[in-house]
Amino acid sequence: MNGILVATGSGCRVFSPTGEGPTELAGKLVSALAPEIAGTCLAVVDKQEIWRRSANGTWSRVAQTGIWLQSIASVGGALFGGAMEEAAMVRISPSGETERLKSFDQMPGRSEWRAGGPPLGVRALTATSDGRVILAAVHVGGIPRSTDEGETWTPTIPIMFDVHEVCSHPTLPNMVAAAAAVGLCVSCDGGRNWKVLSEGLALTNSLAAAALPEEVLFSIQDGPFAKRSQVWRWRIGSGRVEQVRDGLPQWLDGKIDTAHIAAGGGQAAILDGGGNLWLSRAGSSGWENVATDLPYVFGLLIL
């Protein structure tokens, strides 16, 4: 493990194999994290700013968006930000210029979107491993899909599935997955068509998902105001899902929310509602509790 970044309401906390290091961006609200290339990553800071972390841990501001963001993704040379209200989409050029995408505001089926508890927002963004497809998880609005760098968007999944997070496979461009109220949704054609995997689940409400090379991890909890949750996995290509244990308890504290499962470099991390940070150094096995009582966490990233 090179490290885990934990986005919190008072900075970005950093955990390495030797323990916790100094908090980065101390005092700032860090509400979303996203990987880039060559060890760099992005963060949404103080709701409206995008910052980049270099491979050596130095942060610099990239853009001021003027709109409250909930999610972010790097696609080629551009950045995309999903708004936490109104479900707007912004695109940031390499020079830092920001534009709200009218194509997202006017996409087919938009009139059917509805707020469900939290305001209508783009909870998660991802791009396929080849960068050709951008996918947005809209709560509650399904998964809009773009194949032309955001110039046009099309709906892909029933809005009633109540999607919370969408993620892409690290190397297989056609493989994407989504956490939804109906269970784990998977696509083998880059998000055009979706299949629901829920057989064997007594509960189906899923808020988070992350993809490893051979499996997809997703959370299951006992409702939107969960007191307990579990982590399940789908072994890619199989027809069933199974609960993840091997060091994890039968039930974890509270809910495992959107962006609270991270995967990278063949490793995975989980943050439960009780503020417990769990790490697996080998896929989804051999879990260990590496931190407790982490407050006001908005997301995780494995460096």
PDB file of C-alpha atoms in Angstrom:
ATOM      1  CA  MET A   1       0.000   0.000   0.000  1.00  0.00           C
ATOM      2  CA  ASN A   2       1.363   3.392  -0.975  1.00  0.00           C
ATOM      3  CA  GLY A   3      -1.338   5.108   1.023  1.00  0.00           C
ATOM      4  CA  ILE A   4      -5.021   5.834   1.559  1.00  0.00           C
ATOM      5  CA  LEU A   5      -6.455   9.322   1.273  1.00  0.00           C
ATOM      6  CA  VAL A   6      -9.559  10.032   3.364  1.00  0.00           C
ATOM      7  CA  ALA A   7     -11.608  13.103   2.420  1.00  0.00           C
ATOM      8  CA  THR A   8     -13.048  14.789   5.517  1.00  0.00           C
ATOM      9  CA  GLY A   9     -14.702  18.004   6.554  1.00  0.00           C
ATOM     10  CA  SER A  10     -11.406  19.313   7.931  1.00  0.00           C
ATOM     11  CA  GLY A  11      -8.811  18.181   5.403  1.00  0.00           C
ATOM     12  CA  CYS A  12      -7.441  15.101   3.691  1.00  0.00           C
ATOM     13  CA  ARG A  13      -6.118  12.507   6.110  1.00  0.00           C
ATOM     14  CA  VAL A  14      -3.314  10.260   4.865  1.00  0.00           C
ATOM     15  CA  PHE A  15      -2.620   6.698   5.971  1.00  0.00           C
ATOM     16  CA  SER A  16       0.502   4.777   4.945  1.00  0.00           C
ATOM     17  CA  PRO A  17       1.914   1.363   5.930  1.00  0.00           C
ATOM     18  CA  THR A  18       3.621   3.078   8.873  1.00  0.00           C
ATOM     19  CA  GLY A  19       0.488   4.806  10.183  1.00  0.00           C
ATOM     20  CA  GLU A  20      -1.237   8.153   9.802  1.00  0.00           C
ATOM     21  CA  GLY A  21       0.741  11.108   8.483  1.00  0.00           C
ATOM     22  CA  PRO A  22       0.068  14.841   8.651  1.00  0.00           C
ATOM     23  CA  THR A  23      -3.354  15.985   7.453  1.00  0.00           C
ATOM     24  CA  GLU A  24      -3.181  17.585   4.010  1.00  0.00           C
ATOM     25  CA  LEU A  25      -5.353  20.571   3.026  1.00  0.00           C
ATOM     26  CA  ALA A  26      -5.894  21.027   6.758  1.00  0.00           C
ATOM     27  CA  GLY A  27      -8.963  23.035   7.673  1.00  0.00           C
ATOM     28  CA  LYS A  28     -10.564  22.687   4.240  1.00  0.00           C
ATOM     29  CA  LEU A  29     -13.695  20.731   3.366  1.00  0.00           C
ATOM     30  CA  VAL A  30     -12.647  17.901   1.041  1.00  0.00           C
ATOM     31  CA  SER A  31     -15.825  16.362  -0.352  1.00  0.00           C
ATOM     32  CA  ALA A  32     -14.701  14.136  -3.231  1.00  0.00           C
ATOM     33  CA  LEU A  33     -11.576  12.370  -4.506  1.00  0.00           C
ATOM     34  CA  ALA A  34     -10.735  10.899  -7.914  1.00  0.00           C
ATOM     35  CA  PRO A  35      -7.643   9.190  -9.346  1.00  0.00           C
ATOM     36  CA  GLU A  36      -5.626  10.442 -12.282  1.00  0.00           C
ATOM     37  CA  ILE A  37      -2.514   9.054 -13.955  1.00  0.00           C
ATOM     38  CA  ALA A  38       1.022   8.546 -12.666  1.00  0.00           C
ATOM     39  CA  GLY A  39       0.077   8.786  -9.012  1.00  0.00           C
ATOM     40  CA  THR A  40      -1.771  12.106  -9.185  1.00  0.00           C
ATOM     41  CA  CYS A  41      -5.326  12.615  -7.991  1.00  0.00           C
ATOM     42  CA  LEU A  42      -8.061  15.237  -7.749  1.00  0.00           C
ATOM     43  CA  ALA A  43     -10.173  16.619  -4.930  1.00  0.00           C
ATOM     44  CA  VAL A  44     -13.221  18.825  -4.594  1.00  0.00           C
ATOM     45  CA  VAL A  45     -12.280  21.408  -1.951  1.00  0.00           C
ATOM     46  CA  ASP A  46     -14.636  23.796  -0.149  1.00  0.00           C
ATOM     47  CA  LYS A  47     -17.434  22.643  -2.459  1.00  0.00           C
ATOM     48  CA  GLN A  48     -16.496  24.774  -5.492  1.00  0.00           C
ATOM     49  CA  GLU A  49     -12.756  24.308  -6.043  1.00  0.00           C
ATOM     50  CA  ILE A  50     -10.841  21.520  -7.778  1.00  0.00           C
ATOM     51  CA  TRP A  51      -7.360  20.728  -6.515  1.00  0.00           C
ATOM     52  CA  ARG A  52      -4.729  18.315  -7.832  1.00  0.00           C
ATOM     53  CA  ARG A  53      -2.293  16.296  -5.718  1.00  0.00           C
ATOM     54  CA  SER A  54       1.049  15.476  -7.332  1.00  0.00           C
ATOM     55  CA  ALA A  55       2.749  12.131  -6.902  1.00  0.00           C
ATOM     56  CA  ASN A  56       4.962  13.641  -4.194  1.00  0.00           C
ATOM     57  CA  GLY A  57       1.987  14.892  -2.161  1.00  0.00           C
ATOM     58  CA  THR A  58       1.936  18.564  -3.183  1.00  0.00           C
ATOM     59  CA  TRP A  59      -1.500  20.133  -3.746  1.00  0.00           C
ATOM     60  CA  SER A  60      -2.327  22.931  -6.194  1.00  0.00           C
ATOM     61  CA  ARG A  61      -5.630  24.551  -7.157  1.00  0.00           C
ATOM     62  CA  VAL A  62      -6.792  23.785 -10.687  1.00  0.00           C
ATOM     63  CA  ALA A  63     -10.112  25.587 -10.997  1.00  0.00           C
ATOM     64  CA  GLN A  64     -12.838  27.565  -9.261  1.00  0.00           C
ATOM     65  CA  THR A  65     -16.140  26.283 -10.623  1.00  0.00           C
ATOM     66  CA  GLY A  66     -18.738  28.598  -9.082  1.00  0.00           C
ATOM     67  CA  ILE A  67     -21.043  25.633  -8.487  1.00  0.00           C
ATOM     68  CA  TRP A  68     -21.226  23.168  -5.590  1.00  0.00           C
ATOM     69  CA  LEU A  69     -19.737  19.857  -6.704  1.00  0.00           C
ATOM     70  CA  GLN A  70     -20.406  16.368  -5.382  1.00  0.00           C
ATOM     71  CA  SER A  71     -18.299  14.260  -7.741  1.00  0.00           C
ATOM     72  CA  ILE A  72     -15.381  14.593 -10.143  1.00  0.00           C
ATOM     73  CA  ALA A  73     -13.624  12.615 -12.871  1.00  0.00           C
ATOM     74  CA  SER A  74     -10.615  13.095 -15.126  1.00  0.00           C
ATOM     75  CA  VAL A  75     -11.184  12.120 -18.753  1.00  0.00           C
ATOM     76  CA  GLY A  76      -8.333  12.671 -21.167  1.00  0.00           C
ATOM     77  CA  GLY A  77      -7.265  16.276 -20.811  1.00  0.00           C
ATOM     78  CA  ALA A  78     -10.561  17.508 -19.372  1.00  0.00           C
ATOM     79  CA  LEU A  79     -12.170  17.335 -15.944  1.00  0.00           C
ATOM     80  CA  PHE A  80     -15.862  16.755 -15.282  1.00  0.00           C
ATOM     81  CA  GLY A  81     -17.688  17.792 -12.129  1.00  0.00           C
ATOM     82  CA  GLY A  82     -21.128  16.681 -10.990  1.00  0.00           C
ATOM     83  CA  ALA A  83     -23.182  19.181  -8.991  1.00  0.00           C
ATOM     84  CA  MET A  84     -24.678  18.319  -5.616  1.00  0.00           C
ATOM     85  CA  GLU A  85     -27.793  20.342  -6.402  1.00  0.00           C
ATOM     86  CA  GLU A  86     -29.811  20.586  -9.632  1.00  0.00           C
ATOM     87  CA  ALA A  87     -27.831  17.619 -11.039  1.00  0.00           C
ATOM     88  CA  ALA A  88     -25.753  19.879 -13.263  1.00  0.00           C
ATOM     89  CA  MET A  89     -22.558  18.867 -15.060  1.00  0.00           C
ATOM     90  CA  VAL A  90     -19.529  21.100 -15.581  1.00  0.00           C
ATOM     91  CA  ARG A  91     -16.533  20.540 -17.830  1.00  0.00           C
ATOM     92  CA  ILE A  92     -13.169  22.100 -17.021  1.00  0.00           C
ATOM     93  CA  SER A  93     -10.630  22.557 -19.799  1.00  0.00           C
ATOM     94  CA  PRO A  94      -6.885  21.984 -19.276  1.00  0.00           C
ATOM     95  CA  SER A  95      -6.509  25.771 -18.932  1.00  0.00           C
ATOM     96  CA  GLY A  96      -9.053  25.856 -16.077  1.00  0.00           C
ATOM     97  CA  GLU A  97     -12.014  27.316 -17.962  1.00  0.00           C
ATOM     98  CA  THR A  98     -15.337  26.016 -16.640  1.00  0.00           C
ATOM     99  CA  GLU A  99     -18.578  25.560 -18.563  1.00  0.00           C
ATOM    100  CA  ARG A 100     -21.920  24.148 -17.498  1.00  0.00           C
ATOM    101  CA  LEU A 101     -22.953  21.529 -20.040  1.00  0.00           C
ATOM    102  CA  LYS A 102     -26.299  22.372 -21.604  1.00  0.00           C
ATOM    103  CA  SER A 103     -26.233  18.930 -23.167  1.00  0.00           C
ATOM    104  CA  PHE A 104     -26.618  17.426 -19.682  1.00  0.00           C
ATOM    105  CA  ASP A 105     -29.363  19.853 -18.692  1.00  0.00           C
ATOM    106  CA  GLN A 106     -31.308  19.048 -21.850  1.00  0.00           C
ATOM    107  CA  MET A 107     -30.684  15.315 -22.195  1.00  0.00           C
ATOM    108  CA  PRO A 108     -33.592  12.994 -23.039  1.00  0.00           C
ATOM    109  CA  GLY A 109     -35.626  11.828 -20.042  1.00  0.00           C
ATOM    110  CA  ARG A 110     -34.379  14.607 -17.766  1.00  0.00           C
ATOM    111  CA  SER A 111     -37.930  15.693 -16.930  1.00  0.00           C
ATOM    112  CA  GLU A 112     -38.479  12.337 -15.195  1.00  0.00           C
ATOM    113  CA  TRP A 113     -35.642  12.848 -12.682  1.00  0.00           C
ATOM    114  CA  ARG A 114     -36.738  13.517  -9.122  1.00  0.00           C
ATOM    115  CA  ALA A 115     -35.191  14.347  -5.790  1.00  0.00           C
ATOM    116  CA  GLY A 116     -35.345  11.420  -3.395  1.00  0.00           C
ATOM    117  CA  GLY A 117     -34.436  12.503   0.117  1.00  0.00           C
ATOM    118  CA  PRO A 118     -31.233  14.452  -0.697  1.00  0.00           C
ATOM    119  CA  PRO A 119     -31.453  17.089  -3.464  1.00  0.00           C
ATOM    120  CA  LEU A 120     -31.255  15.912  -7.060  1.00  0.00           C
ATOM    121  CA  GLY A 121     -27.512  15.529  -7.649  1.00  0.00           C
ATOM    122  CA  VAL A 122     -24.713  13.743  -9.505  1.00  0.00           C
ATOM    123  CA  ARG A 123     -23.453  11.436  -6.754  1.00  0.00           C
ATOM    124  CA  ALA A 124     -20.686   9.789  -8.762  1.00  0.00           C
ATOM    125  CA  LEU A 125     -18.769  10.035 -12.034  1.00  0.00           C
ATOM    126  CA  THR A 126     -16.551   7.536 -13.811  1.00  0.00           C
ATOM    127  CA  ALA A 127     -14.939   6.951 -17.176  1.00  0.00           C
ATOM    128  CA  THR A 128     -14.232   3.575 -18.738  1.00  0.00           C
ATOM    129  CA  SER A 129     -10.597   2.477 -18.646  1.00  0.00           C
ATOM    130  CA  ASP A 130     -10.065   3.542 -22.274  1.00  0.00           C
ATOM    131  CA  GLY A 131     -11.608   6.969 -21.598  1.00  0.00           C
ATOM    132  CA  ARG A 132     -14.193   6.588 -24.349  1.00  0.00           C
ATOM    133  CA  VAL A 133     -17.316   6.548 -22.167  1.00  0.00           C
ATOM    134  CA  ILE A 134     -18.314   8.853 -19.295  1.00  0.00           C
ATOM    135  CA  LEU A 135     -21.003   7.661 -16.887  1.00  0.00           C
ATOM    136  CA  ALA A 136     -22.811   9.676 -14.205  1.00  0.00           C
ATOM    137  CA  ALA A 137     -24.823   8.315 -11.275  1.00  0.00           C
ATOM    138  CA  VAL A 138     -27.709  10.737 -10.751  1.00  0.00           C
ATOM    139  CA  HIS A 139     -29.815  10.523  -7.605  1.00  0.00           C
ATOM    140  CA  VAL A 140     -32.556   9.977  -8.660  1.00  0.00           C
ATOM    141  CA  GLY A 141     -32.077   9.985 -12.418  1.00  0.00           C
ATOM    142  CA  GLY A 142     -30.392   6.772 -13.532  1.00  0.00           C
ATOM    143  CA  ILE A 143     -27.022   6.687 -15.286  1.00  0.00           C
ATOM    144  CA  PRO A 144     -26.578   9.156 -18.159  1.00  0.00           C
ATOM    145  CA  ARG A 145     -23.874   8.088 -20.619  1.00  0.00           C
ATOM    146  CA  SER A 146     -21.686  10.104 -23.003  1.00  0.00           C
ATOM    147  CA  THR A 147     -19.399   8.812 -25.743  1.00  0.00           C
ATOM    148  CA  ASP A 148     -18.318  12.194 -27.112  1.00  0.00           C
ATOM    149  CA  GLU A 149     -16.634  13.902 -24.153  1.00  0.00           C
ATOM    150  CA  GLY A 150     -19.881  15.306 -22.796  1.00  0.00           C
ATOM    151  CA  GLU A 151     -21.261  16.837 -25.991  1.00  0.00           C
ATOM    152  CA  THR A 152     -24.329  14.571 -25.809  1.00  0.00           C
ATOM    153  CA  TRP A 153     -25.817  12.326 -23.108  1.00  0.00           C
ATOM    154  CA  THR A 154     -28.250   9.407 -23.229  1.00  0.00           C
ATOM    155  CA  PRO A 155     -30.142   7.617 -20.421  1.00  0.00           C
ATOM    156  CA  THR A 156     -29.253   3.964 -19.824  1.00  0.00           C
ATOM    157  CA  ILE A 157     -30.911   2.436 -16.753  1.00  0.00           C
ATOM    158  CA  PRO A 158     -34.411   2.647 -15.239  1.00  0.00           C
ATOM    159  CA  ILE A 159     -34.717   5.605 -12.883  1.00  0.00           C
ATOM    160  CA  MET A 160     -36.686   3.410 -10.468  1.00  0.00           C
ATOM    161  CA  PHE A 161     -33.501   1.385  -9.782  1.00  0.00           C
ATOM    162  CA  ASP A 162     -32.364   4.349  -7.632  1.00  0.00           C
ATOM    163  CA  VAL A 163     -28.643   4.345  -8.491  1.00  0.00           C
ATOM    164  CA  HIS A 164     -26.157   5.703  -5.927  1.00  0.00           C
ATOM    165  CA  GLU A 165     -22.698   5.076  -7.396  1.00  0.00           C
ATOM    166  CA  VAL A 166     -21.184   3.956 -10.697  1.00  0.00           C
ATOM    167  CA  CYS A 167     -17.630   2.672 -11.138  1.00  0.00           C
ATOM    168  CA  SER A 168     -15.474   1.350 -13.963  1.00  0.00           C
ATOM    169  CA  HIS A 169     -13.137  -1.632 -14.151  1.00  0.00           C
ATOM    170  CA  PRO A 170      -9.441  -0.703 -13.963  1.00  0.00           C
ATOM    171  CA  THR A 171      -8.517  -2.392 -17.269  1.00  0.00           C
ATOM    172  CA  LEU A 172     -11.628  -3.791 -19.000  1.00  0.00           C
ATOM    173  CA  PRO A 173     -13.286  -0.891 -20.864  1.00  0.00           C
ATOM    174  CA  ASN A 174     -16.601  -2.676 -21.355  1.00  0.00           C
ATOM    175  CA  MET A 175     -17.021  -3.581 -17.678  1.00  0.00           C
ATOM    176  CA  VAL A 176     -18.802  -1.112 -15.377  1.00  0.00           C
ATOM    177  CA  ALA A 177     -20.891  -1.574 -12.248  1.00  0.00           C
ATOM    178  CA  ALA A 178     -23.340   0.435 -10.190  1.00  0.00           C
ATOM    179  CA  ALA A 179     -24.649   0.323  -6.624  1.00  0.00           C
ATOM    180  CA  ALA A 180     -28.422   0.750  -6.542  1.00  0.00           C
ATOM    181  CA  ALA A 181     -31.441   0.227  -4.326  1.00  0.00           C
ATOM    182  CA  VAL A 182     -32.197  -2.961  -6.276  1.00  0.00           C
ATOM    183  CA  GLY A 183     -28.723  -4.482  -5.717  1.00  0.00           C
ATOM    184  CA  LEU A 184     -25.584  -4.505  -7.845  1.00  0.00           C
ATOM    185  CA  CYS A 185     -26.075  -3.527 -11.488  1.00  0.00           C
ATOM    186  CA  VAL A 186     -23.419  -4.625 -13.994  1.00  0.00           C
ATOM    187  CA  SER A 187     -22.786  -3.878 -17.661  1.00  0.00           C
ATOM    188  CA  CYS A 188     -20.543  -5.733 -20.077  1.00  0.00           C
ATOM    189  CA  ASP A 189     -20.926  -3.218 -22.928  1.00  0.00           C
ATOM    190  CA  GLY A 190     -19.677   0.012 -21.408  1.00  0.00           C
ATOM    191  CA  GLY A 191     -22.950   0.980 -19.766  1.00  0.00           C
ATOM    192  CA  ARG A 192     -25.356   0.577 -22.700  1.00  0.00           C
ATOM    193  CA  ASN A 193     -27.264  -2.280 -21.065  1.00  0.00           C
ATOM    194  CA  TRP A 194     -27.478  -3.344 -17.427  1.00  0.00           C
ATOM    195  CA  LYS A 195     -28.196  -6.531 -15.488  1.00  0.00           C
ATOM    196  CA  VAL A 196     -29.236  -6.617 -11.823  1.00  0.00           C
ATOM    197  CA  LEU A 197     -27.491  -9.100  -9.519  1.00  0.00           C
ATOM    198  CA  SER A 198     -29.551  -9.594  -6.377  1.00  0.00           C
ATOM    199  CA  GLU A 199     -30.072 -13.342  -6.002  1.00  0.00           C
ATOM    200  CA  GLY A 200     -29.039 -14.417  -2.524  1.00  0.00           C
ATOM    201  CA  LEU A 201     -29.416 -10.933  -1.032  1.00  0.00           C
ATOM    202  CA  ALA A 202     -31.872 -10.647   1.850  1.00  0.00           C
ATOM    203  CA  LEU A 203     -31.383  -6.876   1.577  1.00  0.00           C
ATOM    204  CA  THR A 204     -30.686  -5.077  -1.704  1.00  0.00           C
ATOM    205  CA  ASN A 205     -30.058  -1.430  -0.810  1.00  0.00           C
ATOM    206  CA  SER A 206     -26.540  -0.656  -2.061  1.00  0.00           C
ATOM    207  CA  LEU A 207     -24.839   2.733  -1.801  1.00  0.00           C
ATOM    208  CA  ALA A 208     -21.217   2.069  -2.818  1.00  0.00           C
ATOM    209  CA  ALA A 209     -19.258   0.020  -5.347  1.00  0.00           C
ATOM    210  CA  ALA A 210     -15.634  -0.334  -6.447  1.00  0.00           C
ATOM    211  CA  ALA A 211     -13.966  -2.610  -8.983  1.00  0.00           C
ATOM    212  CA  LEU A 212     -10.883  -4.785  -8.509  1.00  0.00           C
ATOM    213  CA  PRO A 213      -9.277  -6.712 -11.393  1.00  0.00           C
ATOM    214  CA  GLU A 214     -11.281  -9.889 -10.714  1.00  0.00           C
ATOM    215  CA  GLU A 215     -14.242  -8.744  -8.645  1.00  0.00           C
ATOM    216  CA  VAL A 216     -16.579  -5.903  -7.792  1.00  0.00           C
ATOM    217  CA  LEU A 217     -17.200  -4.949  -4.167  1.00  0.00           C
ATOM    218  CA  PHE A 218     -20.467  -3.333  -3.115  1.00  0.00           C
ATOM    219  CA  SER A 219     -22.183  -2.372   0.109  1.00  0.00           C
ATOM    220  CA  ILE A 220     -25.499  -3.591   1.430  1.00  0.00           C
ATOM    221  CA  GLN A 221     -27.332  -1.915   4.303  1.00  0.00           C
ATOM    222  CA  ASP A 222     -30.621  -2.228   6.125  1.00  0.00           C
ATOM    223  CA  GLY A 223     -32.188   0.904   4.666  1.00  0.00           C
ATOM    224  CA  PRO A 224     -31.349   4.548   3.858  1.00  0.00           C
ATOM    225  CA  PHE A 225     -30.784   5.334   7.557  1.00  0.00           C
ATOM    226  CA  ALA A 226     -28.857   2.152   8.180  1.00  0.00           C
ATOM    227  CA  LYS A 227     -27.616   1.059  11.588  1.00  0.00           C
ATOM    228  CA  ARG A 228     -25.587  -1.772  10.065  1.00  0.00           C
ATOM    229  CA  SER A 229     -24.096  -2.798   6.725  1.00  0.00           C
ATOM    230  CA  GLN A 230     -22.179  -5.510   4.923  1.00  0.00           C
ATOM    231  CA  VAL A 231     -19.744  -5.779   2.024  1.00  0.00           C
ATOM    232  CA  TRP A 232     -20.526  -8.200  -0.785  1.00  0.00           C
ATOM    233  CA  ARG A 233     -18.648  -9.136  -3.935  1.00  0.00           C
ATOM    234  CA  TRP A 234     -19.369 -10.273  -7.447  1.00  0.00           C
ATOM    235  CA  ARG A 235     -16.633 -12.358  -9.019  1.00  0.00           C
ATOM    236  CA  ILE A 236     -16.593 -11.060 -12.573  1.00  0.00           C
ATOM    237  CA  GLY A 237     -18.125 -13.558 -14.969  1.00  0.00           C
ATOM    238  CA  SER A 238     -19.957 -15.520 -12.276  1.00  0.00           C
ATOM    239  CA  GLY A 239     -23.706 -15.601 -11.842  1.00  0.00           C
ATOM    240  CA  ARG A 240     -23.912 -14.938  -8.119  1.00  0.00           C
ATOM    241  CA  VAL A 241     -22.808 -12.628  -5.324  1.00  0.00           C
ATOM    242  CA  GLU A 242     -21.398 -13.509  -1.911  1.00  0.00           C
ATOM    243  CA  GLN A 243     -20.710 -11.746   1.362  1.00  0.00           C
ATOM    244  CA  VAL A 244     -17.148 -10.658   2.086  1.00  0.00           C
ATOM    245  CA  ARG A 245     -15.787 -11.730   5.494  1.00  0.00           C
ATOM    246  CA  ASP A 246     -12.171 -12.920   6.054  1.00  0.00           C
ATOM    247  CA  GLY A 247     -11.489 -10.374   8.775  1.00  0.00           C
ATOM    248  CA  LEU A 248     -14.664  -8.320   8.485  1.00  0.00           C
ATOM    249  CA  PRO A 249     -17.438  -8.755  11.060  1.00  0.00           C
ATOM    250  CA  GLN A 250     -20.843 -10.106  10.099  1.00  0.00           C
ATOM    251  CA  TRP A 251     -22.187  -6.544  10.302  1.00  0.00           C
ATOM    252  CA  LEU A 252     -20.305  -3.246  10.134  1.00  0.00           C
ATOM    253  CA  ASP A 253     -21.379  -0.065  11.903  1.00  0.00           C
ATOM    254  CA  GLY A 254     -23.888   2.184  10.157  1.00  0.00           C
ATOM    255  CA  LYS A 255     -23.998   2.510   6.393  1.00  0.00           C
ATOM    256  CA  ILE A 256     -21.181   2.245   3.874  1.00  0.00           C
ATOM    257  CA  ASP A 257     -22.018   5.306   1.843  1.00  0.00           C
ATOM    258  CA  THR A 258     -21.232   6.338  -1.722  1.00  0.00           C
ATOM    259  CA  ALA A 259     -17.461   6.719  -2.263  1.00  0.00           C
ATOM    260  CA  HIS A 260     -16.726   4.788   0.962  1.00  0.00           C
ATOM    261  CA  ILE A 261     -15.305   1.758  -0.856  1.00  0.00           C
ATOM    262  CA  ALA A 262     -12.045   2.281  -2.743  1.00  0.00           C
ATOM    263  CA  ALA A 263      -9.947  -0.042  -4.891  1.00  0.00           C
ATOM    264  CA  GLY A 264      -6.542   0.350  -6.470  1.00  0.00           C
ATOM    265  CA  GLY A 265      -3.369  -1.602  -7.071  1.00  0.00           C
ATOM    266  CA  GLY A 266      -5.165  -4.845  -6.249  1.00  0.00           C
ATOM    267  CA  GLN A 267      -6.079  -3.542  -2.786  1.00  0.00           C
ATOM    268  CA  ALA A 268      -9.334  -2.304  -1.275  1.00  0.00           C
ATOM    269  CA  ALA A 269     -10.450  -0.046   1.570  1.00  0.00           C
ATOM    270  CA  ILE A 270     -13.798   0.471   3.323  1.00  0.00           C
ATOM    271  CA  LEU A 271     -15.053   3.168   5.649  1.00  0.00           C
ATOM    272  CA  ASP A 272     -18.181   2.271   7.642  1.00  0.00           C
ATOM    273  CA  GLY A 273     -20.651   4.570   9.353  1.00  0.00           C
ATOM    274  CA  GLY A 274     -18.890   4.180  12.676  1.00  0.00           C
ATOM    275  CA  GLY A 275     -15.728   5.755  11.283  1.00  0.00           C
ATOM    276  CA  ASN A 276     -13.823   2.476  11.032  1.00  0.00           C
ATOM    277  CA  LEU A 277     -11.322   2.217   8.174  1.00  0.00           C
ATOM    278  CA  TRP A 278     -10.704  -1.309   6.889  1.00  0.00           C
ATOM    279  CA  LEU A 279      -7.976  -2.380   4.468  1.00  0.00           C
ATOM    280  CA  SER A 280      -7.372  -5.481   2.372  1.00  0.00           C
ATOM    281  CA  ARG A 281      -3.921  -5.750   0.831  1.00  0.00           C
ATOM    282  CA  ALA A 282      -4.948  -8.652  -1.428  1.00  0.00           C
ATOM    283  CA  GLY A 283      -8.180  -8.154  -3.315  1.00  0.00           C
ATOM    284  CA  SER A 284     -10.996  -8.587  -0.821  1.00  0.00           C
ATOM    285  CA  SER A 285      -9.335 -10.941   1.656  1.00  0.00           C
ATOM    286  CA  GLY A 286      -7.357 -10.531   4.850  1.00  0.00           C
ATOM    287  CA  TRP A 287      -9.078  -7.378   6.118  1.00  0.00           C
ATOM    288  CA  GLU A 288      -7.566  -5.362   8.946  1.00  0.00           C
ATOM    289  CA  ASN A 289      -8.869  -2.376  10.883  1.00  0.00           C
ATOM    290  CA  VAL A 290      -6.320   0.421  10.341  1.00  0.00           C
ATOM    291  CA  ALA A 291      -8.171   3.380  11.911  1.00  0.00           C
ATOM    292  CA  THR A 292     -11.206   4.141  14.063  1.00  0.00           C
ATOM    293  CA  ASP A 293     -13.414   7.091  14.897  1.00  0.00           C
ATOM    294  CA  LEU A 294     -12.831   8.973  11.638  1.00  0.00           C
ATOM    295  CA  PRO A 295     -15.463  11.763  11.578  1.00  0.00           C
ATOM    296  CA  TYR A 296     -17.203  13.514   8.695  1.00  0.00           C
ATOM    297  CA  VAL A 297     -15.749  11.379   5.909  1.00  0.00           C
ATOM    298  CA  PHE A 298     -16.835  12.025   2.313  1.00  0.00           C
ATOM    299  CA  GLY A 299     -14.700   9.578   0.347  1.00  0.00           C
ATOM    300  CA  LEU A 300     -11.657   7.321   0.062  1.00  0.00           C
ATOM    301  CA  LEU A 301      -8.867   6.875  -2.478  1.00  0.00           C
ATOM    302  CA  ILE A 302      -6.066   4.309  -2.635  1.00  0.00           C
ATOM    303  CA  LEU A 303      -2.912   5.864  -4.062  1.00  0.00           C
TER     304      LEU A 303
END
